[in-house]
Coordinates of C-alpha atoms in Angstrom, one line a residue:
X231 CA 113.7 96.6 100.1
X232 CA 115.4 100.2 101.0
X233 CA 113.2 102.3 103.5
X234 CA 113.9 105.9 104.3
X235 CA 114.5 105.6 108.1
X236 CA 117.4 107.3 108.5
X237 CA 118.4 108.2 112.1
X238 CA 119.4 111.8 112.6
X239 CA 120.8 114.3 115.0
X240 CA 120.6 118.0 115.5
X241 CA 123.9 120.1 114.3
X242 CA 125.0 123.4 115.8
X243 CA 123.2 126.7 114.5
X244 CA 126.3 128.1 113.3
X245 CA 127.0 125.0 111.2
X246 CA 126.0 124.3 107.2
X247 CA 126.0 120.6 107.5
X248 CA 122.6 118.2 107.4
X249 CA 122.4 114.7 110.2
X250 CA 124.0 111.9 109.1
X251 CA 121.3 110.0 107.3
X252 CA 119.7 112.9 106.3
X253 CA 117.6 112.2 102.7
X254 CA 118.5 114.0 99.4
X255 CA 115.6 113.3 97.1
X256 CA 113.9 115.0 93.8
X257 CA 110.0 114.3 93.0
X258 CA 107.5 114.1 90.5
X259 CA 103.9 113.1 89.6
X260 CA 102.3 111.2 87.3
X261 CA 100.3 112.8 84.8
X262 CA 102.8 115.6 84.9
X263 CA 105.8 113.7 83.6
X264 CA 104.6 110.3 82.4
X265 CA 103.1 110.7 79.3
X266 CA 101.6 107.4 77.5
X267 CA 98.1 108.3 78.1
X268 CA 96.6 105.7 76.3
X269 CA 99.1 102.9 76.5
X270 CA 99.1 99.5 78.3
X271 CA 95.4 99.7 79.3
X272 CA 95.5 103.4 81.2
X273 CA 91.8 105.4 80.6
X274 CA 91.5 108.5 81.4
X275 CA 91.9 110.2 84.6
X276 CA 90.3 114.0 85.7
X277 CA 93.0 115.4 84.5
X278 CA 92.6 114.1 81.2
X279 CA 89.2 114.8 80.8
X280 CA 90.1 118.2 82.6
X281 CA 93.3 119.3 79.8
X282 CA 90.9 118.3 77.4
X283 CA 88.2 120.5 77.9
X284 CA 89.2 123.7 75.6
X285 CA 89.8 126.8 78.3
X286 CA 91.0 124.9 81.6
X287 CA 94.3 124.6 80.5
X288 CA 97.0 127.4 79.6
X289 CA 97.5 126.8 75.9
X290 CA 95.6 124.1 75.6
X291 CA 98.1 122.0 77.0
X292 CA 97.2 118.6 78.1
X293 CA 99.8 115.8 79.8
X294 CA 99.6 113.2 77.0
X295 CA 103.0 113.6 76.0
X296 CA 104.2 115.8 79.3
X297 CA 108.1 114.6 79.7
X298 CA 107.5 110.9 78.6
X299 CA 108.6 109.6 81.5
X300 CA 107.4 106.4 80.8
X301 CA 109.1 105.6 78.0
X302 CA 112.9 108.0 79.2
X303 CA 112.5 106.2 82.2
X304 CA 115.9 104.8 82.2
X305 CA 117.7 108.0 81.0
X306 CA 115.7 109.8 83.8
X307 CA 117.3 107.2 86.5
X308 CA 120.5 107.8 85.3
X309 CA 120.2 111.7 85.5
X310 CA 118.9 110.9 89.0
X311 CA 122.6 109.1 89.8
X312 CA 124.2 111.4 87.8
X313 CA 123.2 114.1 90.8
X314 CA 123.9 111.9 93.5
X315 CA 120.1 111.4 94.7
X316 CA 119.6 109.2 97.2
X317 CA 115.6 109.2 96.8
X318 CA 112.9 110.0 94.5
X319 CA 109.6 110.3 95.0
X320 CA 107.1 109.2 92.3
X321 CA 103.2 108.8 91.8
X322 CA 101.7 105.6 90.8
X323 CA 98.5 106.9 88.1
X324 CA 95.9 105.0 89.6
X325 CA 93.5 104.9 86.0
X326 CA 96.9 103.1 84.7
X327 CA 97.3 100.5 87.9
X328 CA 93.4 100.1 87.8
X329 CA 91.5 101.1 84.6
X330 CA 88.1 101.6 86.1
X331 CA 89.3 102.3 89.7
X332 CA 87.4 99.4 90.5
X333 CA 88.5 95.4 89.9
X334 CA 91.7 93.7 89.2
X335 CA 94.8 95.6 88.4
X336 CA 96.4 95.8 84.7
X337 CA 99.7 94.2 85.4
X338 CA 101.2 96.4 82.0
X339 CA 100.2 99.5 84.2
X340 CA 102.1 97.6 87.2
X341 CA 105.1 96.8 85.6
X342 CA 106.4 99.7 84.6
X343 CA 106.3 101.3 88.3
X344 CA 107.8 97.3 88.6
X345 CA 110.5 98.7 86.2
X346 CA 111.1 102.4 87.3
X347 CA 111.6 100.5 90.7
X348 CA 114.5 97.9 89.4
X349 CA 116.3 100.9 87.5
X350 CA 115.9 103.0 90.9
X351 CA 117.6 100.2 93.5
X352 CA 120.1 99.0 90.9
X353 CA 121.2 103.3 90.8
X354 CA 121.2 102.7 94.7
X355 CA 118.5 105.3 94.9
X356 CA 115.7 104.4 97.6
X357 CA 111.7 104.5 95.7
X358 CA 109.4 106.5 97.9
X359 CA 105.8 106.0 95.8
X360 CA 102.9 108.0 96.3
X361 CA 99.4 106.6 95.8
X362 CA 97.1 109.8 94.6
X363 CA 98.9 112.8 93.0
X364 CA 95.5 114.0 91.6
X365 CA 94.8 111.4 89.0
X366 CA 91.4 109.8 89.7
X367 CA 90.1 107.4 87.2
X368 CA 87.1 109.1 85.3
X369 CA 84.9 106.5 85.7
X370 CA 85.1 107.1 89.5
X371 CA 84.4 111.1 89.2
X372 CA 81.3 110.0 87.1
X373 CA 80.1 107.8 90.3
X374 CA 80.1 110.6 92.2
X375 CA 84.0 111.5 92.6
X376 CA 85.2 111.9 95.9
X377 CA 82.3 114.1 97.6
X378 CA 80.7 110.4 97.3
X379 CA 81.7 107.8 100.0
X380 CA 82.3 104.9 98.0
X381 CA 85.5 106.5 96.3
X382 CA 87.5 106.1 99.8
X383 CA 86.9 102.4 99.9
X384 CA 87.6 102.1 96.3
X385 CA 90.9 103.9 96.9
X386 CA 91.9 101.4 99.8
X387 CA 91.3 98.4 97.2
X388 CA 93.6 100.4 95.2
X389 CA 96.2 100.8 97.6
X390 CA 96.5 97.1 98.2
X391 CA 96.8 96.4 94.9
X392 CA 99.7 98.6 94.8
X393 CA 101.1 97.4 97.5
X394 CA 101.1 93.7 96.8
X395 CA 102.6 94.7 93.7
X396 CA 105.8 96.3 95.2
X397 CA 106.2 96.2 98.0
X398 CA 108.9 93.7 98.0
X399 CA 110.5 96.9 96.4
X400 CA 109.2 99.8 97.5
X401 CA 109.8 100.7 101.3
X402 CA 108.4 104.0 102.0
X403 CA 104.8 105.1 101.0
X404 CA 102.4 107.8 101.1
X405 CA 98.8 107.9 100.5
X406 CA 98.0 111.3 99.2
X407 CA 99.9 114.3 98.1
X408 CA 98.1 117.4 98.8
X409 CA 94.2 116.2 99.3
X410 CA 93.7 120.3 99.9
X411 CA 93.8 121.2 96.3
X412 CA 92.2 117.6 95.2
X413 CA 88.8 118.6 97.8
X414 CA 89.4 122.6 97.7
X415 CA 90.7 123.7 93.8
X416 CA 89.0 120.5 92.9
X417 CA 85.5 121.1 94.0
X418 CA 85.7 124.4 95.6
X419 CA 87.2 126.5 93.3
X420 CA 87.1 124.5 89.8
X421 CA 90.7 125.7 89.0
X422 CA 91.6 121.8 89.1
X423 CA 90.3 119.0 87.9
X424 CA 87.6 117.4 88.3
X425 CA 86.6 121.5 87.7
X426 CA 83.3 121.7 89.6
X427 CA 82.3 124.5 92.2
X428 CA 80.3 123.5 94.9
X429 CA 81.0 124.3 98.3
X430 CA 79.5 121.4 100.2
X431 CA 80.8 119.1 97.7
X432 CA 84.1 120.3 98.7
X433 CA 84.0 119.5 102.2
X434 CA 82.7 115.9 101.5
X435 CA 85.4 115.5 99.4
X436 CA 87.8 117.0 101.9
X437 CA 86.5 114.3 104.1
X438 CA 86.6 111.7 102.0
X439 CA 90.1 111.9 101.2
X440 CA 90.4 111.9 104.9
X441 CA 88.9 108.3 104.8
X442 CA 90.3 107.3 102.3
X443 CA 93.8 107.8 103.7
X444 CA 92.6 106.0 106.8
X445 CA 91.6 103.0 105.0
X446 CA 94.5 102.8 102.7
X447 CA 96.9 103.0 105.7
X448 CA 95.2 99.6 107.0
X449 CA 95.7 98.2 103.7
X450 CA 98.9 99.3 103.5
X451 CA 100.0 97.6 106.7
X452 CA 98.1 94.7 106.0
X453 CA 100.1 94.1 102.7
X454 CA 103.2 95.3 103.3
X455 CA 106.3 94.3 105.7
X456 CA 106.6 95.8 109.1
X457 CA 109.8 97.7 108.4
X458 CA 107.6 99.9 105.9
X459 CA 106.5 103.6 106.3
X460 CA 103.3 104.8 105.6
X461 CA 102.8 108.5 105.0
X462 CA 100.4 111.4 104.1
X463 CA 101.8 114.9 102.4
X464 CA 99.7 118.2 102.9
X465 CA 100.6 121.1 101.6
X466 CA 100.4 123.0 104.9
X467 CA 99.6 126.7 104.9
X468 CA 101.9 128.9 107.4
X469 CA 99.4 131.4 107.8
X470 CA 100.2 134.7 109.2
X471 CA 97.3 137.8 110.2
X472 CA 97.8 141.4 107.9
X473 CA 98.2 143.4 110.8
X474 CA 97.7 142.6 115.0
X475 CA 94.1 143.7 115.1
X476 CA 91.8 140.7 116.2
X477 CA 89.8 140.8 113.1
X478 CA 93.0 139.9 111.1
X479 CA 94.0 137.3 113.6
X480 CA 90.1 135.8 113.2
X481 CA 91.0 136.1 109.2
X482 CA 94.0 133.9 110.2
X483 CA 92.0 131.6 112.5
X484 CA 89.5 130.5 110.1
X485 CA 91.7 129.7 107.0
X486 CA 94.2 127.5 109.5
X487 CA 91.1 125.9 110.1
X488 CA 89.7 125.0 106.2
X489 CA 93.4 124.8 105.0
X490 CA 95.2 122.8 107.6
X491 CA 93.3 121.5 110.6
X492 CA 90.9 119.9 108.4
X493 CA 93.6 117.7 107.8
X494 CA 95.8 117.7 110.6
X495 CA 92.5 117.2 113.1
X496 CA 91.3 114.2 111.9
X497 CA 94.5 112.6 110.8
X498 CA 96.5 113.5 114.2
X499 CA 94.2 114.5 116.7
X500 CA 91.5 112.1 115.9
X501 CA 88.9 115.2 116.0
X502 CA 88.0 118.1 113.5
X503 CA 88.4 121.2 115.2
X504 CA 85.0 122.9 116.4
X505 CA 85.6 126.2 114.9
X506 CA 85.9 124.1 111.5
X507 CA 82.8 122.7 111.9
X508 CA 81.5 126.1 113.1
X509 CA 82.4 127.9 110.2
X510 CA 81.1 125.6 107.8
X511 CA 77.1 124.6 109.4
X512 CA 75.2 126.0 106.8
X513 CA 77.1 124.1 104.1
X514 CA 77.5 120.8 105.1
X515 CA 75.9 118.3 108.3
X516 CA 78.9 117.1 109.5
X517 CA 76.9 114.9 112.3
X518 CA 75.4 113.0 109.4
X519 CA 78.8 113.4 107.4
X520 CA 81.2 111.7 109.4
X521 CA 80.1 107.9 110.9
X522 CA 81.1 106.1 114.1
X523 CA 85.1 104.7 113.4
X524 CA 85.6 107.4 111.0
X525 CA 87.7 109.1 112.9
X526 CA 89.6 106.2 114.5
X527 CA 89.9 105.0 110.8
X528 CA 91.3 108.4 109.9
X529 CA 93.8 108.8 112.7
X530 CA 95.5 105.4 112.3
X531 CA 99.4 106.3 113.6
X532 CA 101.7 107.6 110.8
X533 CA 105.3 107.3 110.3
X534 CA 106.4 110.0 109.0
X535 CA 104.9 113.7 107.7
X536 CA 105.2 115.0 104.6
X537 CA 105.3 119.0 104.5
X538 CA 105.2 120.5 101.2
X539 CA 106.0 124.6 101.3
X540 CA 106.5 127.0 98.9
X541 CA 105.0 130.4 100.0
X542 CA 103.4 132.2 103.4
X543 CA 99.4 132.9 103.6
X544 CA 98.8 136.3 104.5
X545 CA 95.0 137.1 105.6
X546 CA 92.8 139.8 106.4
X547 CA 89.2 140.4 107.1
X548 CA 88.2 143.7 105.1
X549 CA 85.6 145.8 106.5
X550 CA 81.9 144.6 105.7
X551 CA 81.1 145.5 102.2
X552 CA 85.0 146.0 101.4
X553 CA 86.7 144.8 98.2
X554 CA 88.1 141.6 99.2
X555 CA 91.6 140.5 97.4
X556 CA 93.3 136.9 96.8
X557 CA 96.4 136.5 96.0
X558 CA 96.5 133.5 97.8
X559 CA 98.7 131.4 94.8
X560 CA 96.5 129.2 93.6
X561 CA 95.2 130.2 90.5
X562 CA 91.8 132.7 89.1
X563 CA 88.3 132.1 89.6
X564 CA 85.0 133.6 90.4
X565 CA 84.3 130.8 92.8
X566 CA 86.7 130.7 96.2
X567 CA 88.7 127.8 97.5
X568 CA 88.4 128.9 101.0
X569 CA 85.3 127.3 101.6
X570 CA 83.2 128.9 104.3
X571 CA 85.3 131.9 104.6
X572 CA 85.1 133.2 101.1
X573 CA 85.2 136.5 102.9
X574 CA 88.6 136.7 104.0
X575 CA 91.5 138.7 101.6
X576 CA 94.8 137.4 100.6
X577 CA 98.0 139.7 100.1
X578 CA 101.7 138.6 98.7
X579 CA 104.1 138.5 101.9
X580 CA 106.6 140.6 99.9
X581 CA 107.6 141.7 95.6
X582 CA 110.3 139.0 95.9
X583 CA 108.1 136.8 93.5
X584 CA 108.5 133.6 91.5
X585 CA 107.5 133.0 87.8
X586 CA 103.9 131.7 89.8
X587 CA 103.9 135.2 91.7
X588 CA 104.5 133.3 94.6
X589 CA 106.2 135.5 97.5
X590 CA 109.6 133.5 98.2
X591 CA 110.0 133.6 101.8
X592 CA 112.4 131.1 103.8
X593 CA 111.7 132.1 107.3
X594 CA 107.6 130.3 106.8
X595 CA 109.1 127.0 105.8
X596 CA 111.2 127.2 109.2
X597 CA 108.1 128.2 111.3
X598 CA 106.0 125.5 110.1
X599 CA 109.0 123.0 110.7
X600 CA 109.4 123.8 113.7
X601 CA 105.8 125.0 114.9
X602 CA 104.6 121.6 113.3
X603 CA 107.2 119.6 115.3
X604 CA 106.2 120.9 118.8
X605 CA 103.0 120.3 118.3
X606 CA 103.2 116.6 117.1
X607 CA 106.6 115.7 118.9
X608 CA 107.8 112.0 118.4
X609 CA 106.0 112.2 114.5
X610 CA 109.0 112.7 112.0
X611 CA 109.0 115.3 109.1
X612 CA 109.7 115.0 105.4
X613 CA 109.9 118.3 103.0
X614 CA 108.3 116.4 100.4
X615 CA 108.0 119.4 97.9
X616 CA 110.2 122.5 98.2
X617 CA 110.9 124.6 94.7
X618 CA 110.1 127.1 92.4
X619 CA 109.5 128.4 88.6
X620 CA 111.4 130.8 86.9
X621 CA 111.7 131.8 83.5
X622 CA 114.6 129.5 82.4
X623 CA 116.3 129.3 79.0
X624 CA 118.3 127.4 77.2
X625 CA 121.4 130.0 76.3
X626 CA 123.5 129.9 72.8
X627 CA 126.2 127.4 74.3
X628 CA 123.2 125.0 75.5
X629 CA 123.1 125.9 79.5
X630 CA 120.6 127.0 81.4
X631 CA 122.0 129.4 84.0
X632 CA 118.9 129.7 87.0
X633 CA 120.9 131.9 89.8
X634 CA 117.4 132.8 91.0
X635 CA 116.3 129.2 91.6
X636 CA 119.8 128.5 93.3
X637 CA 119.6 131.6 95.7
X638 CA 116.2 130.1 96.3
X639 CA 116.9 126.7 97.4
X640 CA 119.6 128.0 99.4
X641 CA 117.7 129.9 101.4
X642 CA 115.1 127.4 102.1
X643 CA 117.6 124.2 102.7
X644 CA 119.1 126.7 105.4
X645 CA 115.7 127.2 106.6
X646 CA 115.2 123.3 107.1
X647 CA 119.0 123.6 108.7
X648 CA 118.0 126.2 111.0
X649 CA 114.7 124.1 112.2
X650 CA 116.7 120.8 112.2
X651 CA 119.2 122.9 114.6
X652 CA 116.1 123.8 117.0
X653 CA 114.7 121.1 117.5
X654 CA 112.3 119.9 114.8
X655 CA 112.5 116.2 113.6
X656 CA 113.0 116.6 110.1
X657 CA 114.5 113.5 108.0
X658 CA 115.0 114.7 104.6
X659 CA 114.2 116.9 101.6
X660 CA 113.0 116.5 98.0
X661 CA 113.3 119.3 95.7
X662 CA 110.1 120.3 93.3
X663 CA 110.7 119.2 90.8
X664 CA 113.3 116.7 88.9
X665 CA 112.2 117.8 85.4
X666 CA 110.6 120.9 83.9
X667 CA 106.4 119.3 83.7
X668 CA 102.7 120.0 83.2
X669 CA 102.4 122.2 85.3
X670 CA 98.9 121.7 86.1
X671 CA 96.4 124.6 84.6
X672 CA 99.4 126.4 83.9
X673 CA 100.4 123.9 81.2
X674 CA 104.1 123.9 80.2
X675 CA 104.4 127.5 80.8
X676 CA 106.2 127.4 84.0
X677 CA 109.3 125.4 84.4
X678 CA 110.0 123.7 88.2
X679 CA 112.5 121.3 87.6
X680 CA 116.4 121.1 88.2
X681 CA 116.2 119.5 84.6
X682 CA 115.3 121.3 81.7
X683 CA 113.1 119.9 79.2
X684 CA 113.3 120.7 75.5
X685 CA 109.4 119.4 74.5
X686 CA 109.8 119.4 70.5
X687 CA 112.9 116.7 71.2
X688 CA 112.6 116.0 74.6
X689 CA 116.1 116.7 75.8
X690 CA 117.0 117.0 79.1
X691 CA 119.2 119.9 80.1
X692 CA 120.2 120.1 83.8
X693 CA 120.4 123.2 84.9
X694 CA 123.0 125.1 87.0
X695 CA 120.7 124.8 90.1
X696 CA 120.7 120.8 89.4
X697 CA 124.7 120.9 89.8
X698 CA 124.3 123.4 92.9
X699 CA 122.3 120.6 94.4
X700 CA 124.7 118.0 93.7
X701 CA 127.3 119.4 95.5
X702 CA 125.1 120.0 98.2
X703 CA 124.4 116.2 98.3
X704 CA 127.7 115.5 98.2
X705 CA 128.3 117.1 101.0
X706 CA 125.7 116.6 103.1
X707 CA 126.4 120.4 103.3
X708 CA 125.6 124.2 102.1
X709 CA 128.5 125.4 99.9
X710 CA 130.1 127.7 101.8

């Protein structure tokens, strides 16, 4: 069993190296690459049920196919040590581990993460697994879904599962990626699956996911060997006011406070904050919400944090009775994510955009690096997603040429340099996204990956920023 635990140490500002130790990986996520919907016992998941309703999906797209993952395993591992990676990160689908989400695991479902593992070590590439990348068993959503209590402890029987499975091979773990958009685009906004739009649902599910990562970090120790590492990755917004005025800097305040310390209160200061709780009275009782141990559940100590980043938050409070804008990235609807502070407007940090219309701006992935490190010294960091979609082709002589995505990631790897070089505890990086996927509501419109994906044949194509990376790995290093 590998576990990423490397040791590193700061470098000089002025120099483009990374630590020693420092971790090269490339991630994915289950229903977005694997395919097989219907094989070896998996039932569907949200997102199936969610593809498959006509309209909430780009093209009526759905992940049944996606990049078949499950069956190109193999020729995926050997791209992987054909670039060098020392890591990937992968999602376990839960409805394909355990059916119903309740009961014994499917051990078809198991063995092919048992699989994916063996190819991974024998490449001499380290399997970092993440429990929930969105993908909760229907059956479960039906019951209630995660505004309903009993989905947290259902998750923890699922982590154990998962972990008595392999963890004689997997050494590195993390509970959930992103539970923002799982409670928030989820519930709040409907842009995700499971598609619903209810505001105090959405903070019970916010909380919940809390829970849930509580209780599957005591399951995870109790299963697994002591040299493991448990983990969490939020997709942390680096919020920054409009303007100085202090009704900007309240905009500011409140969405840190539904779209980060929600998270980071419970899970690392053992509290949620009171303006949180403030904000959001008339929508939820959080008195009768969260019970006594909750939060010492919640805050069990992590070993790492993962930080995914690809774009600033920029806020304002308009006027009252103002238009109110919000082009805050993640996706249309009449119905807000930003739960309890619907009010507050959104702008793009800059026209340098990405095929999402994302605002590509380095310098926000250092401040939260470093901001995130002084606040929580001793706690490591991992940039679990960093990336971004262009419109990438395949040209006449069958190369994909992606100088944006290249300029792109090296900005933001010197951005992670920089932070490492003042002072933040940063231990490695894994680029969004190995292969072109589902791309979530956007379907297979928007290409992510450092591999291109031909979908009629499958082919894999990797691109010039996959070589550019490479070399980087290599090196340990920026090109010069």
């Amino acid at each position: 069993m590998t576990a990423v635990r490397p040791e590193t140490t700061a470098q000089p500002a002025s120099d483009t190296s990374f630590p020693t130790g420092f971790v090269w990986g490339a991630a994915t996520a289950a229903y977005q690459v694997e395919g097989a919907a219907t094989e070896d016992g998996r039932t569907p998941s949200i997102w199936d049920t969610f593809s498959h309703t006509p309209g909430k999906v780009r093209n009526g797209d759905t992940g049944d196919i996606a990049a078949d993952h499950y069956h190109r395993y193999r020729d995926d591992v050997a791209l992987m040590k054909d670039l060098g990676l020392k890591a990937y990160r992968f999602s376990i689908s839960w409805p394909r581990v355990q059916p119903t989400g309740r009961g014994p695991a499917v051990e078809r479902g198991l063995d092919f993460y048992r699989r994916l593992t063996d190819a991974l070590l024998e490449a001499g590439i380290t399997p970092v697994a993440t429990l929930y990348h969105w993908d909760l068993p229907q059956e479960l959503e039906d019951a209630g879904g995660w505004p309903h209590r009993d989905t947290a402890h259902r998750f923890a029987d699922y982590a154990a599962l998962a972990a008595r499975a392999l963890g004689d091979r997997v050494g590195m773990w993390t509970t959930l990626n992103e539970p923002w958009c799982s409670a928030f685009l989820g519930y709040g906004s409907g842009v995700h699956a499971p598609g619903r739009t209810d505001p105090a649902a959405t903070l019970r599910a916010a909380h919940h996911l809390n829970l849930a990562h509580g209780e599957a970090v005591g399951a995870l120790r109790m299963a697994l060997p002591s040299s493991a590492q448990v983990s969490i990755t939020l997709n942390l917004h680096q919020v920054r006011p409009l303007t100085g005025s202090p009704e900007d800097a309240e905009a500011a305040r409140r969405i840190d406070a539904v779209g980060n310390r929600i998270f980071t209160g419970p899970l690392l200061d053992g509290a949620y904050p009171e303006d949180l709780l403030r904000d959001t009275a008339h929508l939820v009782d959080w008195d009768e919400l969260v019970r006594a141990g909750d939060l010492a559940e919640i805050s069990r100590p992590l070993d790492v944090l993962g930080v995914n980043y690809y774009a600033p938050t920029v806020v304002s409070l308009p006027a009252d009775g103002a238009a109110s804008t919000r082009n805050d990235g993640h996706g249309a609807s009449d119905h807000s994510p930003w739960t309890g502070s619907e009010q507050v407007a959104f702008h793009l940090a800059n026209d340098d955009l990405t095929a999402m219309n994302w605002a590509i701006d380095a310098g926000g992935l250092h401040t939260l690096l470093t901001e995130m490190s002084a606040r929580h010294p001793g706690l490591p960091l991992m940039v679990t997603e960093n990336g971004a979609a262009f419109d990438d082709y395949v040209s006449p002589e069958g190369r994909v040429e992606d100088p944006q995505r290249i300029a792109y990631l090296r900005s933001h790897l010197d951005a992670v340099r920089r932070a490492i070089a003042d002072g933040a505890d940063v231990r490695g990086y894994f680029l969004w996204s190995l292969l072109d996927n589902f791309e979530w509501s956007y379907g297979y419109s928007k290409r992510f990956g450092a591999v291109y994906v031909d979908y009629p044949t499958q082919r894999r194509i990797p691109k010039a920023s996959a070589r550019w990376y490479a070399e980087v790995i290599r090196n340990n290093a920026l090109p010069a």
